[in-house]
Amino acid sequence: MQAIKVENLSKTFRVKRKEKGMKGSIRAILHPQTEEIRAVERISFEVEEGEMLAFIGPNGAGKSTTIKMLTGILYPDGGKVQVLGIDPTKKRKQLAYRIGTVFGQKEQLWTHLTPYDNFQFFGAIYDIPDGEVQRRIGELAERFELSSFINTPVRNLSLGQRIRCEFAASLIHRPSVLFLDEPTIGLDPVVKESVRSLIRQMNEELHTTVFLTSHDVGDIEKLCSRMIIVNAGKIVLDDSMEHLHRSGSSLENTIMEIYKSEGRTAIS
Amino acid sequence: MSTAVKNQLRVCVLSIKYNIMKEMINKVTFLTNICFMMLNNASILVQWFVLFRLRKDVGGYTMREILLLWGLTAASFGLSHVLFARVFSLPELIISGKLDSYLVQPKNVLLGVMTSSTNISAVGDLLYGVLLLSLFCSSIGRFFLLVLFTVTGTVIFTAFALLLGSLSFWFVRMEILGRQLTMGIISFATYPDGIFRGVSRFLLYFIIPVGMAVYHPVHIVVRFDAEMLAAVLLYTILIATAAAAVFYRGLRRYSSSSLMEARM
C-alpha cells in the first residue's frame, strides 16, 4: 500500500525584484516588480509503506518545499497530495497525529526545558495519556540512550544529544511516516552513524516509512532503497539504489554527474 | 467540554507554564523586571495626583476614574502580554518563516502561536492593574464587572495586534505600522476620553479600539449601562472572530523559509 501519493504537485513563490543600490530601492517603491519562481513544477511520485526514500537535489531544487507541502506546512498551487490517504491541505491536524518530522535546521524542542519535560509536552500535544507517556519516554530513552542527560536542559546538550532528543520527541506518538529534512546536518561522523542506525532500527522494528532529504551521500547510501533527484522543481531521476549500484559508478559520482548535467554542483 | 477542547486547553496551559518557567530561570531579572514595571506605572500616577491638585477634573475624569482607567488598561495589557505575547511579534514569525513547528502539530495553530511566548515585565503591569482595580471591588457585581472587562480588554488588545500582525502575510514591513498602532492603544488608553473630540474620538472608538477596550468599561463601572455593556461584548466577539479569520486566510499564503532556527 502507498504511504505517500503525489500527482502533478506544484508550488510557485512570488518574490519582489529590486535593482541594485538606492535608485533601485526608490524605483521598487514607485514601480514594484515581482517575479514568479516555480519551486516545484508538476511532480508526481509514490512511496510505499515501510519504504525509505531519499529525495535529494541541489540547494533550491524544491526538496524542502515538497516536504513542507507533504506535511501541511505549505499549500500547493496545484496537484494532489495524499499522505496515509489524508490530504494535508484539508485535514492537517488529522495527518499530524500520524506523521513525525525532524528538520535538521529547525529545532522543535524548548531549549530551557529538559528532554523529559519536552517529551511530556509533546505527549500532551498528541493527546497521549500520562501513564502511556511515561512508558514511551522510558522506551525512547533506552532506544536512543538518553538516560544520562534526560534531566539536563536542552540548551546544555551537545548537538548530537540534541538531535537524538529531536528524534525521540518526533517519535513519541509512534508516527507511520517520518519526514527527515537534512537530519544529520552539522553532526560529526560518529553521531551521524548513530543517527543512521536509529533510523534503520525504527524502519525495521516499527515499519516506519522514511522520507529523507539530505546532501550527505552517506545518509542516502546507508539508509535508502530508492532515490528521487529533483532539480529546478522537476524530477530528473527516480530509481532504486540497487539499480544505481549495478551501473558500476559510485553513488556520489552518479549524483554529481546528474547535478552537473543539470548545471548544479551542490552535494557535499 | 469535549475531549479535544480539554486537550487543547491542557497544551495551552502547559505552554504558558513553560514560558513562565523559562523567565524564572534568572530570578533576579525576573523579580526586578516585575518590580520596575510596577514602579514605572506608579510614577506616572504621581503626575495625575499633582494635576488634580490644580484642577478639579480633566475631560470629565476625577482621580477616581483615572485610577480605574489605569487599572483596566494595565490589567488588560498585562494579561494579554503575559498569556499571548507572541501575537505582538507575529510579523517577525511570518516574515522569517517560523510557523513551521506549529503547523506540524495536531493542535490549533493560532492558539499554539499565541501561547508560545510571554513578556515577563507585563506581570508587573498585571499586578499593578489588579492592585488598582481591587480599590473598586466594593460589591460582588462590581468585582464581576471588573473581571469581565479585564478579559474583554485582553481579548480586544490581543485581537487588534493579531489583526495587524496577520497583514504581514500580505504586506512586507507591516510590523512597523502594527507596532505603532498597538502601542498607540496604550498611549491613548491612559488619558480620559473626554479630552478627545472629533476625528480623534472617532479613531479611538472605531479604528484603534481603545473606546471598547477601556473607555466604555470605565463608564459602565461608574454608572451601569446595559446597552453599552452589550456593545462591548458584541465588539469583543466581532474583533476576535475577524482577527482569527484574517490569520487563517493569511496562513494559506505562508511561505515558510529555510533559515536556521531554535525554539528559545
Short mmCIF file of C-alpha atoms in Angstrom, two decimals:
data_model
loop_
_atom_site.label_atom_id
_atom_site.label_comp_id
_atom_site.label_asym_id
_atom_site.label_seq_id
_atom_site.Cartn_x
_atom_site.Cartn_y
_atom_site.Cartn_z
CA MET A 1 0.00 0.00 0.00
CA GLN A 2 1.15 3.57 -0.71
CA ALA A 3 2.08 5.79 2.21
CA ILE A 4 2.56 8.87 0.02
CA LYS A 5 0.95 9.65 -3.31
CA VAL A 6 1.75 12.84 -5.18
CA GLU A 7 0.26 13.87 -8.52
CA ASN A 8 1.32 16.93 -10.53
CA LEU A 9 2.25 18.82 -7.38
CA SER A 10 3.22 22.46 -7.99
CA LYS A 11 4.22 25.45 -5.92
CA THR A 12 5.13 28.91 -7.12
CA PHE A 13 6.54 31.71 -4.97
CA ARG A 14 6.22 35.35 -5.93
CA VAL A 15 9.30 37.34 -4.96
CA LYS A 16 9.96 41.05 -5.28
CA ARG A 17 12.63 42.18 -7.75
CA LYS A 18 14.78 45.16 -6.96
CA GLU A 19 17.60 46.74 -8.91
CA LYS A 20 20.82 47.38 -7.03
CA GLY A 21 21.52 50.45 -4.90
CA MET A 22 19.38 53.29 -3.55
CA LYS A 23 17.99 54.14 -7.01
CA GLY A 24 16.78 50.57 -7.28
CA SER A 25 15.08 50.85 -3.85
CA ILE A 26 13.28 54.06 -4.90
CA ARG A 27 12.22 52.52 -8.22
CA ALA A 28 10.94 49.45 -6.37
CA ILE A 29 8.62 51.70 -4.31
CA LEU A 30 7.32 53.59 -7.37
CA HIS A 31 7.16 50.62 -9.76
CA PRO A 32 7.19 47.42 -7.74
CA GLN A 33 8.12 44.39 -9.79
CA THR A 34 7.65 40.78 -8.86
CA GLU A 35 9.00 37.58 -10.27
CA GLU A 36 7.42 34.14 -10.12
CA ILE A 37 9.70 31.32 -9.02
CA ARG A 38 8.47 27.82 -9.72
CA ALA A 39 9.83 25.97 -6.71
CA VAL A 40 8.03 22.72 -7.55
CA GLU A 41 6.64 22.01 -11.00
CA ARG A 42 4.14 19.23 -11.62
CA ILE A 43 5.99 16.44 -9.84
CA SER A 44 4.42 13.00 -9.35
CA PHE A 45 5.66 10.02 -7.35
CA GLU A 46 4.56 7.38 -4.87
CA VAL A 47 6.18 5.97 -1.74
CA GLU A 48 5.25 2.51 -0.46
CA GLU A 49 4.58 1.82 3.23
CA GLY A 50 7.82 0.95 5.04
CA GLU A 51 9.96 2.27 2.20
CA MET A 52 12.96 4.53 2.87
CA LEU A 53 13.18 7.12 0.11
CA ALA A 54 15.95 9.66 -0.48
CA PHE A 55 14.54 12.84 -2.00
CA ILE A 56 17.58 14.82 -3.00
CA GLY A 57 18.73 17.69 -5.16
CA PRO A 58 20.96 20.76 -5.10
CA ASN A 59 20.13 23.79 -2.96
CA GLY A 60 16.96 25.49 -4.18
CA ALA A 61 15.83 22.41 -6.12
CA GLY A 62 12.45 22.23 -4.33
CA LYS A 63 13.13 19.47 -1.76
CA SER A 64 12.13 21.39 1.35
CA THR A 65 9.15 22.97 -0.42
CA THR A 66 7.93 19.48 -1.35
CA ILE A 67 8.39 18.14 2.19
CA LYS A 68 6.54 21.17 3.56
CA MET A 69 3.61 20.55 1.20
CA LEU A 70 3.53 16.88 2.24
CA THR A 71 3.41 17.79 5.94
CA GLY A 72 0.76 20.52 5.59
CA ILE A 73 3.08 23.48 6.24
CA LEU A 74 2.63 24.93 2.76
CA TYR A 75 -0.42 24.99 0.49
CA PRO A 76 0.28 23.69 -3.02
CA ASP A 77 -0.76 25.81 -6.01
CA GLY A 78 -1.76 22.75 -7.97
CA GLY A 79 -1.86 18.96 -7.97
CA LYS A 80 -2.87 16.39 -5.39
CA VAL A 81 -1.17 15.09 -2.25
CA GLN A 82 -2.21 12.10 -0.14
CA VAL A 83 -0.18 11.04 2.88
CA LEU A 84 -1.56 7.88 4.52
CA GLY A 85 -4.71 8.56 2.50
CA ILE A 86 -5.09 12.04 4.05
CA ASP A 87 -4.99 15.34 2.15
CA PRO A 88 -2.67 17.65 4.19
CA THR A 89 -4.39 20.79 2.90
CA LYS A 90 -7.78 19.63 4.16
CA LYS A 91 -7.02 17.55 7.26
CA ARG A 92 -3.72 18.91 8.55
CA LYS A 93 -4.42 18.10 12.22
CA GLN A 94 -5.60 14.57 11.49
CA LEU A 95 -2.46 13.94 9.46
CA ALA A 96 -0.19 15.46 12.14
CA TYR A 97 -1.20 12.67 14.57
CA ARG A 98 0.27 10.11 12.16
CA ILE A 99 3.45 11.73 10.89
CA GLY A 100 6.68 12.84 12.51
CA THR A 101 9.12 15.49 11.34
CA VAL A 102 12.76 16.22 12.04
CA PHE A 103 14.10 19.36 10.42
CA GLY A 104 17.86 19.40 10.99
CA GLN A 105 17.96 23.18 10.74
CA LYS A 106 14.93 23.88 12.90
CA GLU A 107 14.64 22.75 16.48
CA GLN A 108 11.25 21.93 17.88
CA LEU A 109 12.39 21.37 21.45
CA TRP A 110 12.16 24.05 24.14
CA THR A 111 15.79 24.77 24.90
CA HIS A 112 15.29 25.82 28.54
CA LEU A 113 13.43 22.61 29.39
CA THR A 114 14.91 19.17 29.96
CA PRO A 115 14.30 16.47 27.32
CA TYR A 116 11.98 14.79 29.86
CA ASP A 117 9.76 17.90 30.17
CA ASN A 118 9.86 18.33 26.40
CA PHE A 119 8.67 14.74 25.87
CA GLN A 120 5.85 15.31 28.34
CA PHE A 121 4.83 18.43 26.41
CA PHE A 122 4.87 16.53 23.13
CA GLY A 123 2.86 13.77 24.80
CA ALA A 124 0.20 16.36 25.67
CA ILE A 125 0.27 17.74 22.11
CA TYR A 126 -0.50 14.25 20.77
CA ASP A 127 -3.16 13.57 23.46
CA ILE A 128 -1.26 10.62 24.95
CA PRO A 129 -2.42 9.72 28.49
CA ASP A 130 0.14 10.46 31.27
CA GLY A 131 0.86 6.81 32.13
CA GLU A 132 1.42 5.92 28.50
CA VAL A 133 3.72 8.96 28.01
CA GLN A 134 5.88 7.76 30.93
CA ARG A 135 6.12 4.31 29.38
CA ARG A 136 7.05 5.70 25.96
CA ILE A 137 9.63 8.11 27.44
CA GLY A 138 11.28 5.14 29.16
CA GLU A 139 11.24 3.17 25.92
CA LEU A 140 12.68 6.05 23.84
CA ALA A 141 15.31 6.86 26.49
CA GLU A 142 16.51 3.29 26.28
CA ARG A 143 16.45 3.08 22.48
CA PHE A 144 18.16 6.47 21.95
CA GLU A 145 20.42 6.16 25.04
CA LEU A 146 19.13 9.38 26.59
CA SER A 147 19.11 8.35 30.25
CA SER A 148 22.34 10.14 31.24
CA PHE A 149 21.08 13.56 30.07
CA ILE A 150 17.29 13.26 30.09
CA ASN A 151 17.10 15.72 33.01
CA THR A 152 19.63 18.24 31.65
CA PRO A 153 18.22 21.40 29.96
CA VAL A 154 18.34 21.03 26.17
CA ARG A 155 20.46 24.19 25.82
CA ASN A 156 23.28 22.43 27.72
CA LEU A 157 23.33 19.35 25.47
CA SER A 158 25.79 18.67 22.65
CA LEU A 159 24.46 18.83 19.07
CA GLY A 160 24.46 15.03 18.81
CA GLN A 161 22.50 14.65 22.06
CA ARG A 162 20.04 17.31 20.90
CA ILE A 163 19.40 15.61 17.57
CA ARG A 164 18.77 12.30 19.37
CA CYS A 165 16.24 14.11 21.56
CA GLU A 166 14.63 15.71 18.47
CA PHE A 167 14.19 12.20 17.03
CA ALA A 168 12.77 10.88 20.28
CA ALA A 169 10.30 13.80 20.50
CA SER A 170 9.19 13.17 16.91
CA LEU A 171 8.54 9.51 17.69
CA ILE A 172 6.62 9.88 20.96
CA HIS A 173 3.30 9.41 19.09
CA ARG A 174 4.65 6.50 17.00
CA PRO A 175 4.21 8.05 13.56
CA SER A 176 3.70 5.88 10.50
CA VAL A 177 5.66 8.24 8.24
CA LEU A 178 8.76 10.16 9.26
CA PHE A 179 9.87 13.20 7.26
CA LEU A 180 13.55 13.97 7.74
CA ASP A 181 14.92 17.19 6.27
CA GLU A 182 18.72 17.07 6.50
CA PRO A 183 18.67 15.30 9.88
CA THR A 184 22.46 14.80 10.07
CA ILE A 185 23.48 18.35 9.13
CA GLY A 186 26.41 19.57 11.23
CA LEU A 187 26.94 16.24 13.05
CA ASP A 188 30.32 14.55 13.43
CA PRO A 189 30.82 11.14 11.67
CA VAL A 190 30.28 9.10 14.86
CA VAL A 191 26.99 10.82 15.75
CA LYS A 192 25.90 10.67 12.09
CA GLU A 193 26.39 6.91 12.14
CA SER A 194 24.44 6.58 15.38
CA VAL A 195 21.53 8.64 13.95
CA ARG A 196 21.52 6.49 10.81
CA SER A 197 21.43 3.34 12.87
CA LEU A 198 18.45 4.72 14.84
CA ILE A 199 16.56 5.50 11.62
CA ARG A 200 17.28 1.99 10.32
CA GLN A 201 16.16 0.48 13.61
CA MET A 202 12.86 2.41 13.53
CA ASN A 203 12.20 1.33 9.98
CA GLU A 204 12.91 -2.33 10.72
CA GLU A 205 11.11 -2.58 14.06
CA LEU A 206 8.15 -0.25 13.52
CA HIS A 207 7.90 -0.46 9.71
CA THR A 208 8.07 3.36 9.63
CA THR A 209 8.07 4.93 6.16
CA VAL A 210 11.00 7.35 5.88
CA PHE A 211 11.09 10.33 3.51
CA LEU A 212 14.60 11.73 3.68
CA THR A 213 16.21 14.81 2.18
CA SER A 214 19.95 15.13 2.64
CA HIS A 215 23.08 16.42 0.96
CA ASP A 216 25.05 13.63 2.61
CA VAL A 217 25.73 10.71 0.29
CA GLY A 218 26.36 8.52 3.35
CA ASP A 219 22.78 9.05 4.59
CA ILE A 220 21.38 8.15 1.20
CA GLU A 221 23.61 5.14 0.59
CA LYS A 222 23.32 3.61 4.04
CA LEU A 223 19.60 4.14 4.57
CA CYS A 224 17.56 4.31 1.40
CA SER A 225 16.37 1.73 -1.07
CA ARG A 226 15.26 4.29 -3.64
CA MET A 227 16.32 7.76 -4.70
CA ILE A 228 14.49 10.64 -6.38
CA ILE A 229 16.58 13.55 -7.63
CA VAL A 230 14.87 16.88 -8.17
CA ASN A 231 16.29 19.93 -9.86
CA ALA A 232 14.64 23.28 -10.62
CA GLY A 233 11.41 21.85 -9.20
CA LYS A 234 11.28 18.83 -11.52
CA ILE A 235 12.08 15.16 -11.01
CA VAL A 236 15.17 14.28 -13.05
CA LEU A 237 15.74 10.75 -11.70
CA ASP A 238 13.61 8.17 -9.87
CA ASP A 239 15.42 4.85 -9.47
CA SER A 240 16.19 2.07 -7.00
CA MET A 241 19.55 2.12 -5.21
CA GLU A 242 20.10 -1.45 -6.34
CA HIS A 243 19.82 -0.44 -9.98
CA LEU A 244 22.06 2.59 -9.47
CA HIS A 245 24.71 0.42 -7.77
CA ARG A 246 24.60 -2.01 -10.69
CA SER A 247 25.63 0.78 -13.07
CA GLY A 248 29.18 0.42 -11.70
CA SER A 249 29.81 4.06 -10.87
CA SER A 250 29.86 5.20 -7.22
CA LEU A 251 26.67 6.82 -5.93
CA GLU A 252 28.49 10.10 -5.33
CA ASN A 253 29.74 10.18 -8.94
CA THR A 254 26.30 9.32 -10.30
CA ILE A 255 24.72 12.16 -8.31
CA MET A 256 27.49 14.59 -9.29
CA GLU A 257 27.03 13.74 -12.96
CA ILE A 258 23.29 14.32 -12.79
CA TYR A 259 23.76 17.61 -10.93
CA LYS A 260 26.40 18.76 -13.41
CA SER A 261 24.26 17.84 -16.39
CA GLU A 262 21.54 19.98 -14.78
CA GLY A 263 24.05 22.79 -14.18
CA ARG A 264 24.36 22.50 -10.37
CA THR A 265 27.02 21.00 -8.06
CA ALA A 266 25.72 21.36 -4.55
CA ILE A 267 26.34 17.98 -2.94
CA SER A 268 28.76 17.54 -0.07
CA MET B 1 -16.46 20.10 27.45
CA SER B 2 -15.26 17.82 24.66
CA THR B 3 -12.02 15.86 24.99
CA ALA B 4 -10.49 17.80 22.07
CA VAL B 5 -11.15 21.15 23.79
CA LYS B 6 -9.80 19.80 27.10
CA ASN B 7 -6.64 18.54 25.39
CA GLN B 8 -6.18 21.85 23.57
CA LEU B 9 -6.55 23.78 26.84
CA ARG B 10 -4.07 21.44 28.54
CA VAL B 11 -1.46 22.18 25.86
CA CYS B 12 -2.10 25.96 26.13
CA VAL B 13 -1.73 25.84 29.94
CA LEU B 14 1.47 23.77 29.67
CA SER B 15 2.87 26.18 27.09
CA ILE B 16 2.16 29.23 29.29
CA LYS B 17 3.59 27.41 32.32
CA TYR B 18 6.82 26.56 30.43
CA ASN B 19 7.14 30.17 29.18
CA ILE B 20 6.95 31.49 32.73
CA MET B 21 9.35 28.77 33.96
CA LYS B 22 11.81 29.96 31.30
CA GLU B 23 11.64 33.53 32.59
CA MET B 24 12.06 32.35 36.18
CA ILE B 25 15.45 30.76 35.43
CA ASN B 26 17.11 34.03 36.41
CA LYS B 27 15.14 35.03 39.48
CA VAL B 28 16.90 38.40 39.96
CA THR B 29 15.99 39.55 36.42
CA PHE B 30 12.51 38.07 36.84
CA LEU B 31 11.75 39.95 40.05
CA THR B 32 13.43 43.25 39.09
CA ASN B 33 11.55 43.34 35.76
CA ILE B 34 8.24 42.98 37.56
CA CYS B 35 9.06 45.47 40.34
CA PHE B 36 10.44 48.14 37.99
CA MET B 37 7.42 47.90 35.73
CA MET B 38 5.13 48.47 38.73
CA LEU B 39 7.27 51.42 39.87
CA ASN B 40 7.30 52.84 36.36
CA ASN B 41 3.49 52.74 36.20
CA ALA B 42 3.16 54.22 39.69
CA SER B 43 5.47 57.14 38.84
CA ILE B 44 3.07 58.28 36.08
CA LEU B 45 0.14 58.33 38.50
CA VAL B 46 2.09 60.83 40.62
CA GLN B 47 1.77 63.32 37.73
CA TRP B 48 -2.00 62.85 37.80
CA PHE B 49 -2.09 63.47 41.56
CA VAL B 50 -0.23 66.76 41.01
CA LEU B 51 -2.56 67.73 38.14
CA PHE B 52 -5.69 67.09 40.21
CA ARG B 53 -4.40 69.43 42.93
CA LEU B 54 -4.54 72.17 40.28
CA ARG B 55 -7.79 71.14 38.54
CA LYS B 56 -10.99 69.55 39.73
CA ASP B 57 -11.35 67.28 36.69
CA VAL B 58 -9.74 66.51 33.32
CA GLY B 59 -12.03 65.60 30.42
CA GLY B 60 -14.77 64.72 32.93
CA TYR B 61 -12.49 62.36 34.90
CA THR B 62 -11.56 62.79 38.56
CA MET B 63 -8.66 60.92 40.22
CA ARG B 64 -11.06 58.05 40.92
CA GLU B 65 -11.81 57.49 37.22
CA ILE B 66 -8.13 57.88 36.33
CA LEU B 67 -7.24 55.10 38.79
CA LEU B 68 -9.98 52.92 37.27
CA LEU B 69 -8.76 53.74 33.73
CA TRP B 70 -5.16 52.84 34.65
CA GLY B 71 -6.28 49.72 36.48
CA LEU B 72 -8.25 48.37 33.49
CA THR B 73 -5.56 49.33 30.97
CA ALA B 74 -2.68 47.85 32.99
CA ALA B 75 -4.58 44.64 33.84
CA SER B 76 -5.75 44.05 30.24
CA PHE B 77 -2.41 44.99 28.66
CA GLY B 78 -0.56 42.91 31.27
CA LEU B 79 -2.74 39.83 30.87
CA SER B 80 -2.57 39.94 27.06
CA HIS B 81 1.25 40.20 27.17
CA VAL B 82 1.66 37.50 29.85
CA LEU B 83 -0.55 34.96 28.06
CA PHE B 84 -0.27 35.93 24.39
CA ALA B 85 2.97 37.91 23.99
CA ARG B 86 3.84 36.16 20.72
CA VAL B 87 0.91 37.85 18.97
CA PHE B 88 2.71 41.16 19.40
CA SER B 89 5.72 39.82 17.46
CA LEU B 90 3.69 37.82 14.93
CA PRO B 91 5.03 39.70 11.85
CA GLU B 92 8.57 38.55 12.68
CA LEU B 93 7.38 34.93 12.81
CA ILE B 94 5.56 35.25 9.49
CA ILE B 95 8.31 37.09 7.63
CA SER B 96 11.11 34.79 8.80
CA GLY B 97 9.03 31.64 8.28
CA LYS B 98 8.94 30.43 11.88
CA LEU B 99 5.42 28.99 11.92
CA ASP B 100 6.53 25.53 10.69
CA SER B 101 6.78 23.87 14.11
CA TYR B 102 3.18 24.91 14.94
CA LEU B 103 1.88 23.67 11.60
CA VAL B 104 3.17 20.11 12.06
CA GLN B 105 1.41 19.72 15.41
CA PRO B 106 -2.11 18.28 15.63
CA LYS B 107 -3.37 21.30 17.52
CA ASN B 108 -4.86 24.69 16.76
CA VAL B 109 -2.10 26.71 15.04
CA LEU B 110 -3.32 30.09 16.25
CA LEU B 111 -3.54 29.08 19.92
CA GLY B 112 -0.16 27.36 19.65
CA VAL B 113 1.45 30.52 18.29
CA MET B 114 -0.35 32.84 20.71
CA THR B 115 0.71 30.96 23.83
CA SER B 116 4.29 30.31 22.75
CA SER B 117 5.89 33.27 24.49
CA THR B 118 5.46 35.54 27.48
CA ASN B 119 6.58 39.06 28.39
CA ILE B 120 7.65 38.96 31.99
CA SER B 121 7.62 42.72 32.65
CA ALA B 122 3.92 42.52 31.80
CA VAL B 123 3.44 40.56 35.04
CA GLY B 124 4.29 43.91 36.69
CA ASP B 125 1.57 45.61 34.63
CA LEU B 126 -0.93 42.90 35.51
CA LEU B 127 -0.20 43.04 39.26
CA TYR B 128 -0.31 46.82 39.20
CA GLY B 129 -3.65 46.76 37.37
CA VAL B 130 -5.13 44.20 39.76
CA LEU B 131 -3.94 46.29 42.72
CA LEU B 132 -5.69 49.40 41.37
CA LEU B 133 -8.86 47.51 40.42
CA SER B 134 -9.07 45.99 43.91
CA LEU B 135 -9.79 49.54 45.16
CA PHE B 136 -13.07 49.40 43.23
CA CYS B 137 -14.31 45.95 44.30
CA SER B 138 -16.97 47.32 46.63
CA SER B 139 -19.56 44.67 45.70
CA ILE B 140 -19.80 41.25 44.05
CA GLY B 141 -21.39 42.87 40.98
CA ARG B 142 -18.51 45.34 40.65
CA PHE B 143 -15.99 42.50 41.10
CA PHE B 144 -17.54 40.50 38.26
CA LEU B 145 -17.73 43.58 36.01
CA LEU B 146 -14.04 44.33 36.58
CA VAL B 147 -13.06 40.71 35.87
CA LEU B 148 -15.24 40.74 32.75
CA PHE B 149 -13.72 43.98 31.45
CA THR B 150 -10.18 42.77 32.15
CA VAL B 151 -11.00 39.74 29.99
CA THR B 152 -12.71 41.74 27.21
CA GLY B 153 -9.84 44.27 27.25
CA THR B 154 -7.31 41.44 26.99
CA VAL B 155 -9.21 39.90 24.06
CA ILE B 156 -9.53 43.28 22.27
CA PHE B 157 -5.83 44.21 22.73
CA THR B 158 -4.74 40.73 21.58
CA ALA B 159 -7.18 40.55 18.65
CA PHE B 160 -6.18 44.01 17.43
CA ALA B 161 -2.49 43.03 17.47
CA LEU B 162 -3.35 39.73 15.74
CA LEU B 163 -5.35 41.54 13.05
CA LEU B 164 -2.49 43.95 12.31
CA GLY B 165 0.20 41.28 12.63
CA SER B 166 -1.62 38.96 10.22
CA LEU B 167 -1.40 41.62 7.50
CA SER B 168 2.27 40.60 7.25
CA PHE B 169 1.07 37.56 5.29
CA TRP B 170 0.25 40.06 2.50
CA PHE B 171 2.45 43.11 3.09
CA VAL B 172 6.13 43.29 3.98
CA ARG B 173 7.23 45.63 6.82
CA MET B 174 3.67 45.87 8.18
CA GLU B 175 5.16 45.29 11.60
CA ILE B 176 6.20 48.97 11.85
CA LEU B 177 2.64 50.28 11.41
CA GLY B 178 1.32 47.44 13.57
CA ARG B 179 3.73 48.24 16.40
CA GLN B 180 2.84 51.94 16.26
CA LEU B 181 -0.89 51.27 16.38
CA THR B 182 -0.70 48.67 19.17
CA MET B 183 1.50 50.98 21.23
CA GLY B 184 -0.90 53.81 20.31
CA ILE B 185 -3.62 51.93 22.20
CA ILE B 186 -1.61 52.16 25.41
CA SER B 187 -0.76 55.83 24.89
CA PHE B 188 -4.42 56.77 24.39
CA ALA B 189 -5.82 54.34 26.95
CA THR B 190 -4.12 56.17 29.82
CA TYR B 191 -5.87 59.52 29.12
CA PRO B 192 -9.54 60.39 29.73
CA ASP B 193 -11.69 60.04 26.60
CA GLY B 194 -13.30 63.42 27.36
CA ILE B 195 -10.22 65.28 26.11
CA PHE B 196 -10.58 63.79 22.63
CA ARG B 197 -13.01 65.37 20.17
CA GLY B 198 -14.00 64.98 16.50
CA VAL B 199 -11.76 62.82 14.33
CA SER B 200 -9.53 61.62 17.16
CA ARG B 201 -12.59 60.46 19.12
CA PHE B 202 -13.88 58.63 16.03
CA LEU B 203 -10.45 56.97 15.62
CA LEU B 204 -10.38 55.85 19.24
CA TYR B 205 -13.79 54.19 19.03
CA PHE B 206 -13.68 52.74 15.53
CA ILE B 207 -10.07 52.34 14.34
CA ILE B 208 -7.86 51.92 17.43
CA PRO B 209 -10.22 50.05 19.74
CA VAL B 210 -9.43 51.93 22.96
CA GLY B 211 -13.05 53.02 23.34
CA MET B 212 -14.38 49.46 23.55
CA ALA B 213 -11.40 48.09 25.49
CA VAL B 214 -11.17 50.75 28.20
CA TYR B 215 -13.38 53.89 27.94
CA HIS B 216 -16.77 52.16 27.76
CA PRO B 217 -15.84 49.77 30.60
CA VAL B 218 -14.83 52.75 32.79
CA HIS B 219 -18.20 54.43 32.10
CA ILE B 220 -20.10 51.19 32.81
CA VAL B 221 -18.33 50.64 36.15
CA VAL B 222 -19.03 54.25 37.19
CA ARG B 223 -22.67 54.11 36.01
CA PHE B 224 -24.06 50.79 34.78
CA ASP B 225 -25.41 50.88 31.22
CA ALA B 226 -26.73 47.59 29.77
CA GLU B 227 -26.65 48.82 26.15
CA MET B 228 -23.04 49.89 26.47
CA LEU B 229 -22.18 46.51 28.03
CA ALA B 230 -23.85 44.69 25.13
CA ALA B 231 -21.86 46.84 22.68
CA VAL B 232 -18.56 45.97 24.41
CA LEU B 233 -19.37 42.24 24.43
CA LEU B 234 -20.50 42.24 20.80
CA TYR B 235 -17.43 44.18 19.70
CA THR B 236 -15.14 41.78 21.59
CA ILE B 237 -16.67 38.79 19.81
CA LEU B 238 -16.56 40.55 16.43
CA ILE B 239 -12.92 41.67 16.62
CA ALA B 240 -11.77 38.26 17.92
CA THR B 241 -13.60 36.46 15.10
CA ALA B 242 -12.33 38.88 12.46
CA ALA B 243 -8.72 38.59 13.70
CA ALA B 244 -8.81 34.78 13.68
CA ALA B 245 -10.40 34.76 10.20
CA VAL B 246 -7.73 37.11 8.80
CA PHE B 247 -4.95 35.00 10.39
CA TYR B 248 -6.25 31.77 8.85
CA ARG B 249 -6.84 33.42 5.48
CA GLY B 250 -3.27 34.71 5.58
CA LEU B 251 -1.89 31.34 6.66
CA ARG B 252 -2.72 29.99 3.20
CA ARG B 253 -0.16 32.47 1.86
CA TYR B 254 2.52 31.46 4.39
CA SER B 255 5.74 30.72 2.57
CA SER B 256 7.98 29.33 5.36
CA SER B 257 11.77 29.68 4.98
CA SER B 258 14.97 27.70 5.24
CA LEU B 259 16.56 29.85 7.93
CA MET B 260 18.31 28.10 10.80
CA GLU B 261 16.28 28.49 13.98
CA ALA B 262 15.86 27.27 17.52
CA ARG B 263 12.88 27.37 19.86
CA MET B 264 14.22 29.67 22.57
#
